[in-house]
Amino acid sequence: MSRIQGKDYTDSATAYAGIDVCKAWLDVHVLGAGRDEGFRVANTAEGIAELLARLEGLPLGRVVLEATGRMHHAVWRALHGAGIAVVELNPYRSRKFADTIGQLAKTDAIDARLLALAAASLALAPTPPRPQSILRLKELQALRRNLVTRRVALANQLAAATDATVRKILAAEQRLVQRHVAELDAEILALVEADARLARTHAILVSVPGIGSVSACTLIAGLPELGAATDKQIAALAGVAPMNWDSGATRGRRCIKGGRAPLRAALHMAALAAARTNPAFAAVRDRMRQAGKHASVIRIAILRRLIVLANALVAQDRLWTPQRP
């Protein structure tokens, strides 16, 4: 048993809870304030009400729940509405924590206790639930991303097809996908413009050369922390911050790691456009080319500068203006 597992958290004056979420159930474990026990409630409005009743009166410090698509949003909002500090933990981090403390077995009940241990032993900052507008925007963006991938696949299939019937069906499907992408673009823009805060953020972002409406909406959905984080934090969240890889006298190659890969992939074209239209970014591109840097390294460097600039403008609530000579 690991040191963390063996520590008696029940003596703590503060209670911590972990919630493992699935479609039908919420497995809950409470640790501390004399308690080390788990229970299960339904992942429904009635079950969440029962959970709140069972947590009422406890000296709760933090509740940790694992991000599971949209299945944890209802309990997340309910706990937050009850004034409870809730932490949304990435499944990758929770699995790494389990490996660190030597917890190899995995069941829903074990995972709930593992999350309670993480709540008790790690300095985790509470995360408020996302607004419904952001959640809907993320869902629309996810569908759009899938359709764009399908559109590229259809174009490749159509280019290779020789049979007339196959080409006819592929072309029809390609037109349908394109129409759906256009419908989604209109719906996404309407959703953004209906929210005054999102509309202002969109106006700020599209004022930056290289960021079009699609890229701006991608940033709004994928980086809701925009304007509220430091430059280093926003670069790390986007997955464009170079990470050290050093050991002893060895100085490893810096490379990006983690972050939100779908967001990063969706913004590569914005980085290319910024390098063409923004003299400051073009100067960075040319300088890195002269230094012999690989094209992908240059693109990530431009993308990092673009996201950092967007973050600063949103934080300052101002549009981009050209630099004066």
Short mmCIF file of C-alpha atoms in Angstrom, two decimals:
data_model
loop_
_atom_site.label_atom_id
_atom_site.label_comp_id
_atom_site.label_asym_id
_atom_site.label_seq_id
_atom_site.Cartn_x
_atom_site.Cartn_y
_atom_site.Cartn_z
CA MET A 1 0.00 0.00 0.00
CA SER A 2 1.33 3.46 -0.88
CA ARG A 3 2.03 6.17 1.69
CA ILE A 4 -0.95 8.17 0.45
CA GLN A 5 -3.26 5.15 0.55
CA GLY A 6 -2.02 4.24 4.02
CA LYS A 7 -2.50 7.72 5.47
CA ASP A 8 -5.56 8.05 7.71
CA TYR A 9 -7.51 10.94 6.19
CA THR A 10 -10.50 10.22 8.43
CA ASP A 11 -8.80 12.20 11.22
CA SER A 12 -8.87 15.34 9.08
CA ALA A 13 -11.30 18.03 10.21
CA THR A 14 -12.18 18.61 6.56
CA ALA A 15 -14.12 16.16 4.43
CA TYR A 16 -13.36 15.52 0.77
CA ALA A 17 -15.46 13.72 -1.80
CA GLY A 18 -14.79 11.98 -5.09
CA ILE A 19 -17.49 11.23 -7.64
CA ASP A 20 -17.09 8.69 -10.43
CA VAL A 21 -19.66 9.48 -13.10
CA CYS A 22 -21.34 7.20 -15.61
CA LYS A 23 -24.54 7.55 -17.58
CA ALA A 24 -26.74 5.79 -15.03
CA TRP A 25 -24.93 6.20 -11.69
CA LEU A 26 -22.84 8.46 -9.52
CA ASP A 27 -20.44 6.52 -7.30
CA VAL A 28 -19.50 8.79 -4.39
CA HIS A 29 -16.82 8.41 -1.74
CA VAL A 30 -16.46 10.71 1.27
CA LEU A 31 -13.12 10.85 3.06
CA GLY A 32 -12.26 12.83 6.20
CA ALA A 33 -14.15 14.29 9.17
CA GLY A 34 -14.38 10.80 10.61
CA ARG A 35 -15.72 9.24 7.43
CA ASP A 36 -14.33 6.83 4.86
CA GLU A 37 -17.35 5.50 3.06
CA GLY A 38 -18.85 5.21 -0.36
CA PHE A 39 -22.37 5.14 -1.74
CA ARG A 40 -24.16 5.21 -5.08
CA VAL A 41 -26.99 7.41 -6.35
CA ALA A 42 -28.70 7.62 -9.72
CA ASN A 43 -27.38 10.16 -12.21
CA THR A 44 -30.77 11.85 -12.34
CA ALA A 45 -32.28 14.95 -10.81
CA GLU A 46 -33.63 12.84 -7.93
CA GLY A 47 -30.30 11.11 -7.38
CA ILE A 48 -28.40 14.42 -7.41
CA ALA A 49 -30.87 15.82 -4.86
CA GLU A 50 -30.17 12.77 -2.66
CA LEU A 51 -26.43 13.37 -3.04
CA LEU A 52 -26.76 16.99 -1.93
CA ALA A 53 -28.82 15.91 1.07
CA ARG A 54 -26.18 13.37 2.11
CA LEU A 55 -23.38 15.93 1.76
CA GLU A 56 -25.29 18.63 3.64
CA GLY A 57 -23.69 19.57 6.94
CA LEU A 58 -20.31 18.05 6.14
CA PRO A 59 -17.24 20.32 6.44
CA LEU A 60 -16.49 19.82 2.76
CA GLY A 61 -13.21 21.11 1.36
CA ARG A 62 -13.35 19.95 -2.25
CA VAL A 63 -15.32 17.57 -4.40
CA VAL A 64 -13.46 16.06 -7.33
CA LEU A 65 -15.24 14.54 -10.28
CA GLU A 66 -13.78 13.17 -13.47
CA ALA A 67 -14.62 14.78 -16.80
CA THR A 68 -16.84 12.33 -18.71
CA GLY A 69 -18.16 14.05 -21.79
CA ARG A 70 -21.42 15.74 -20.79
CA MET A 71 -22.53 13.14 -18.21
CA HIS A 72 -21.01 15.03 -15.26
CA HIS A 73 -22.39 18.47 -16.12
CA ALA A 74 -25.68 18.16 -14.21
CA VAL A 75 -24.08 17.12 -10.91
CA TRP A 76 -21.30 19.67 -11.46
CA ARG A 77 -23.81 22.52 -11.80
CA ALA A 78 -25.86 21.29 -8.84
CA LEU A 79 -22.85 21.08 -6.51
CA HIS A 80 -21.57 24.46 -7.66
CA GLY A 81 -25.04 25.96 -7.14
CA ALA A 82 -25.01 24.62 -3.58
CA GLY A 83 -21.80 26.54 -2.88
CA ILE A 84 -19.53 23.48 -2.92
CA ALA A 85 -16.01 23.80 -4.37
CA VAL A 86 -15.88 21.38 -7.32
CA VAL A 87 -12.82 20.32 -9.29
CA GLU A 88 -13.21 18.82 -12.77
CA LEU A 89 -10.28 16.43 -13.17
CA ASN A 90 -8.99 15.25 -16.52
CA PRO A 91 -9.15 11.42 -16.76
CA TYR A 92 -5.49 11.36 -17.81
CA ARG A 93 -4.48 13.12 -14.58
CA SER A 94 -6.61 10.87 -12.41
CA ARG A 95 -5.08 7.77 -14.04
CA LYS A 96 -1.59 9.15 -13.52
CA PHE A 97 -2.45 9.81 -9.87
CA ALA A 98 -3.63 6.20 -9.52
CA ASP A 99 -0.38 4.93 -11.02
CA THR A 100 1.62 7.18 -8.68
CA ILE A 101 0.03 5.76 -5.54
CA GLY A 102 0.15 2.19 -6.86
CA GLN A 103 -3.58 1.74 -7.36
CA LEU A 104 -3.76 -0.84 -10.16
CA ALA A 105 -7.28 -2.20 -9.71
CA LYS A 106 -10.15 -0.25 -11.24
CA THR A 107 -13.84 -0.28 -10.37
CA ASP A 108 -16.33 2.55 -10.09
CA ALA A 109 -16.13 2.45 -6.29
CA ILE A 110 -12.32 2.38 -6.33
CA ASP A 111 -12.25 5.29 -8.78
CA ALA A 112 -14.55 7.33 -6.52
CA ARG A 113 -12.25 6.78 -3.52
CA LEU A 114 -9.24 7.57 -5.71
CA LEU A 115 -10.81 10.93 -6.64
CA ALA A 116 -11.50 11.62 -2.94
CA LEU A 117 -7.82 10.89 -2.21
CA ALA A 118 -6.84 13.30 -4.98
CA ALA A 119 -9.12 15.94 -3.46
CA ALA A 120 -7.53 15.46 -0.04
CA SER A 121 -3.88 15.27 -1.08
CA LEU A 122 -3.51 17.52 -4.14
CA ALA A 123 -3.75 21.31 -4.37
CA LEU A 124 -6.53 21.41 -6.96
CA ALA A 125 -8.19 24.68 -7.88
CA PRO A 126 -12.01 24.63 -8.07
CA THR A 127 -13.43 24.92 -11.57
CA PRO A 128 -16.85 26.54 -12.10
CA PRO A 129 -19.13 24.81 -14.61
CA ARG A 130 -19.18 26.13 -18.16
CA PRO A 131 -22.13 28.31 -19.24
CA GLN A 132 -24.73 26.56 -21.35
CA SER A 133 -23.81 28.75 -24.34
CA ILE A 134 -20.22 27.48 -24.22
CA LEU A 135 -21.34 23.86 -23.86
CA ARG A 136 -23.63 24.17 -26.89
CA LEU A 137 -20.90 25.93 -28.83
CA LYS A 138 -18.45 23.12 -28.04
CA GLU A 139 -20.98 20.52 -29.22
CA LEU A 140 -21.58 22.36 -32.49
CA GLN A 141 -17.85 22.82 -33.00
CA ALA A 142 -17.20 19.11 -32.40
CA LEU A 143 -19.74 18.16 -35.07
CA ARG A 144 -18.28 20.71 -37.47
CA ARG A 145 -14.79 19.30 -36.91
CA ASN A 146 -16.03 15.79 -37.70
CA LEU A 147 -17.80 16.97 -40.84
CA VAL A 148 -14.72 18.81 -42.09
CA THR A 149 -12.70 15.61 -41.61
CA ARG A 150 -15.38 13.72 -43.54
CA ARG A 151 -15.32 16.35 -46.28
CA VAL A 152 -11.59 15.87 -46.79
CA ALA A 153 -12.01 12.08 -46.90
CA LEU A 154 -14.78 12.38 -49.50
CA ALA A 155 -12.65 14.68 -51.65
CA ASN A 156 -9.84 12.12 -51.61
CA GLN A 157 -12.22 9.28 -52.41
CA LEU A 158 -13.79 11.25 -55.25
CA ALA A 159 -10.39 12.04 -56.73
CA ALA A 160 -9.50 8.33 -56.81
CA ALA A 161 -12.88 7.00 -57.97
CA THR A 162 -13.36 5.99 -61.61
CA ASP A 163 -16.77 4.32 -61.59
CA ALA A 164 -19.56 6.72 -62.59
CA THR A 165 -22.02 5.46 -59.95
CA VAL A 166 -19.42 5.72 -57.19
CA ARG A 167 -18.49 9.24 -58.27
CA LYS A 168 -22.15 10.28 -58.37
CA ILE A 169 -22.82 9.04 -54.82
CA LEU A 170 -19.60 10.54 -53.44
CA ALA A 171 -20.29 13.90 -55.08
CA ALA A 172 -23.84 13.94 -53.64
CA GLU A 173 -22.55 13.14 -50.17
CA GLN A 174 -19.85 15.78 -50.54
CA ARG A 175 -22.47 18.42 -51.37
CA LEU A 176 -24.56 17.31 -48.37
CA VAL A 177 -21.60 17.56 -45.99
CA GLN A 178 -20.71 20.97 -47.37
CA ARG A 179 -24.27 22.17 -46.83
CA HIS A 180 -24.23 20.90 -43.26
CA VAL A 181 -20.92 22.66 -42.57
CA ALA A 182 -22.41 25.92 -43.87
CA GLU A 183 -25.51 25.43 -41.69
CA LEU A 184 -23.31 24.82 -38.66
CA ASP A 185 -21.22 27.92 -39.38
CA ALA A 186 -24.38 30.03 -39.47
CA GLU A 187 -25.72 28.43 -36.27
CA ILE A 188 -22.41 28.89 -34.45
CA LEU A 189 -22.14 32.54 -35.44
CA ALA A 190 -25.77 33.17 -34.41
CA LEU A 191 -25.10 31.57 -31.02
CA VAL A 192 -22.02 33.74 -30.48
CA GLU A 193 -23.76 36.95 -31.54
CA ALA A 194 -26.74 36.24 -29.25
CA ASP A 195 -24.44 36.46 -26.20
CA ALA A 196 -23.06 39.96 -25.58
CA ARG A 197 -19.86 38.70 -23.92
CA LEU A 198 -19.14 36.13 -26.61
CA ALA A 199 -19.97 38.64 -29.35
CA ARG A 200 -17.44 41.11 -27.91
CA THR A 201 -14.77 38.40 -27.68
CA HIS A 202 -15.53 37.41 -31.28
CA ALA A 203 -15.17 41.03 -32.44
CA ILE A 204 -11.81 41.33 -30.67
CA LEU A 205 -10.49 38.08 -32.13
CA VAL A 206 -11.52 38.73 -35.75
CA SER A 207 -9.78 42.12 -35.56
CA VAL A 208 -6.44 40.24 -35.44
CA PRO A 209 -5.00 39.52 -38.91
CA GLY A 210 -5.05 35.77 -39.44
CA ILE A 211 -8.05 35.05 -37.21
CA GLY A 212 -11.25 34.65 -39.18
CA SER A 213 -14.74 34.00 -37.85
CA VAL A 214 -14.31 30.21 -37.83
CA SER A 215 -11.00 30.43 -35.95
CA ALA A 216 -12.48 32.97 -33.52
CA CYS A 217 -15.40 30.67 -32.71
CA THR A 218 -12.97 27.77 -32.31
CA LEU A 219 -10.98 29.79 -29.78
CA ILE A 220 -14.11 30.85 -27.89
CA ALA A 221 -15.35 27.27 -27.60
CA GLY A 222 -12.00 25.61 -26.99
CA LEU A 223 -10.40 28.23 -24.73
CA PRO A 224 -13.09 29.71 -22.48
CA GLU A 225 -10.22 30.78 -20.18
CA LEU A 226 -9.19 33.33 -22.82
CA GLY A 227 -8.59 36.69 -21.17
CA ALA A 228 -8.62 35.23 -17.64
CA ALA A 229 -5.30 33.35 -17.73
CA THR A 230 -1.67 34.41 -17.93
CA ASP A 231 0.24 34.14 -21.19
CA LYS A 232 2.06 31.01 -19.99
CA GLN A 233 -1.15 29.42 -18.77
CA ILE A 234 -3.05 30.06 -21.98
CA ALA A 235 -0.18 28.69 -24.09
CA ALA A 236 -0.06 25.55 -21.95
CA LEU A 237 -3.84 25.10 -22.15
CA ALA A 238 -3.68 25.34 -25.93
CA GLY A 239 -0.78 22.89 -26.00
CA VAL A 240 1.65 25.29 -27.71
CA ALA A 241 4.03 25.87 -24.81
CA PRO A 242 7.49 24.30 -25.22
CA MET A 243 8.27 21.97 -22.31
CA ASN A 244 11.73 21.32 -20.90
CA TRP A 245 13.12 17.79 -21.14
CA ASP A 246 16.32 17.98 -19.10
CA SER A 247 18.07 15.50 -16.87
CA GLY A 248 21.42 16.08 -15.21
CA ALA A 249 23.83 17.54 -17.75
CA THR A 250 21.55 16.58 -20.62
CA ARG A 251 19.50 19.33 -22.21
CA GLY A 252 16.78 17.70 -24.22
CA ARG A 253 14.88 19.14 -27.13
CA ARG A 254 12.01 21.41 -26.09
CA CYS A 255 8.71 20.22 -27.46
CA ILE A 256 5.00 20.84 -26.96
CA LYS A 257 3.12 18.41 -24.77
CA GLY A 258 -0.42 18.08 -23.52
CA GLY A 259 -2.96 20.82 -23.95
CA ARG A 260 -6.02 20.72 -26.19
CA ALA A 261 -4.92 18.99 -29.35
CA PRO A 262 -8.18 19.46 -31.33
CA LEU A 263 -7.99 23.21 -30.72
CA ARG A 264 -4.34 23.33 -31.75
CA ALA A 265 -5.02 21.36 -34.93
CA ALA A 266 -7.97 23.57 -35.85
CA LEU A 267 -5.86 26.73 -35.59
CA HIS A 268 -2.91 25.75 -37.79
CA MET A 269 -4.40 27.55 -40.78
CA ALA A 270 -4.86 30.67 -38.64
CA ALA A 271 -1.13 30.59 -37.87
CA LEU A 272 -0.28 30.34 -41.57
CA ALA A 273 -2.64 33.23 -42.36
CA ALA A 274 -1.17 35.35 -39.55
CA ALA A 275 2.34 34.82 -40.90
CA ARG A 276 1.17 36.10 -44.30
CA THR A 277 -0.86 39.10 -43.14
CA ASN A 278 0.83 40.32 -39.95
CA PRO A 279 4.31 41.89 -40.45
CA ALA A 280 5.35 41.09 -36.87
CA PHE A 281 4.54 37.41 -37.32
CA ALA A 282 6.10 37.40 -40.78
CA ALA A 283 9.33 38.72 -39.26
CA VAL A 284 9.33 35.87 -36.73
CA ARG A 285 8.71 33.34 -39.50
CA ASP A 286 11.56 34.71 -41.65
CA ARG A 287 13.97 34.83 -38.72
CA MET A 288 13.22 31.22 -37.78
CA ARG A 289 13.54 30.11 -41.39
CA GLN A 290 16.97 31.70 -41.59
CA ALA A 291 17.91 29.86 -38.41
CA GLY A 292 17.01 26.58 -40.13
CA LYS A 293 13.94 25.77 -38.04
CA HIS A 294 11.52 23.14 -39.30
CA ALA A 295 8.23 24.36 -40.80
CA SER A 296 6.18 22.71 -38.04
CA VAL A 297 8.29 24.41 -35.35
CA ILE A 298 7.74 27.77 -37.04
CA ARG A 299 4.01 27.17 -37.30
CA ILE A 300 3.71 26.29 -33.60
CA ALA A 301 5.78 29.36 -32.65
CA ILE A 302 3.47 31.61 -34.70
CA LEU A 303 0.41 29.91 -33.25
CA ARG A 304 1.70 30.45 -29.71
CA ARG A 305 2.24 34.15 -30.38
CA LEU A 306 -1.20 34.39 -31.95
CA ILE A 307 -2.94 32.81 -28.94
CA VAL A 308 -0.94 34.91 -26.48
CA LEU A 309 -1.88 38.06 -28.43
CA ALA A 310 -5.54 37.05 -28.48
CA ASN A 311 -5.44 36.39 -24.73
CA ALA A 312 -3.94 39.82 -24.04
CA LEU A 313 -6.48 41.64 -26.22
CA VAL A 314 -9.45 39.87 -24.62
CA ALA A 315 -8.03 40.59 -21.14
CA GLN A 316 -7.70 44.28 -22.06
CA ASP A 317 -11.07 44.32 -23.88
CA ARG A 318 -9.65 46.08 -26.93
CA LEU A 319 -9.42 45.48 -30.66
CA TRP A 320 -6.14 44.81 -32.40
CA THR A 321 -4.47 47.85 -33.97
CA PRO A 322 -1.44 47.84 -36.30
CA GLN A 323 1.88 48.63 -34.67
CA ARG A 324 3.09 52.08 -35.49
CA PRO A 325 6.57 52.41 -37.06
#
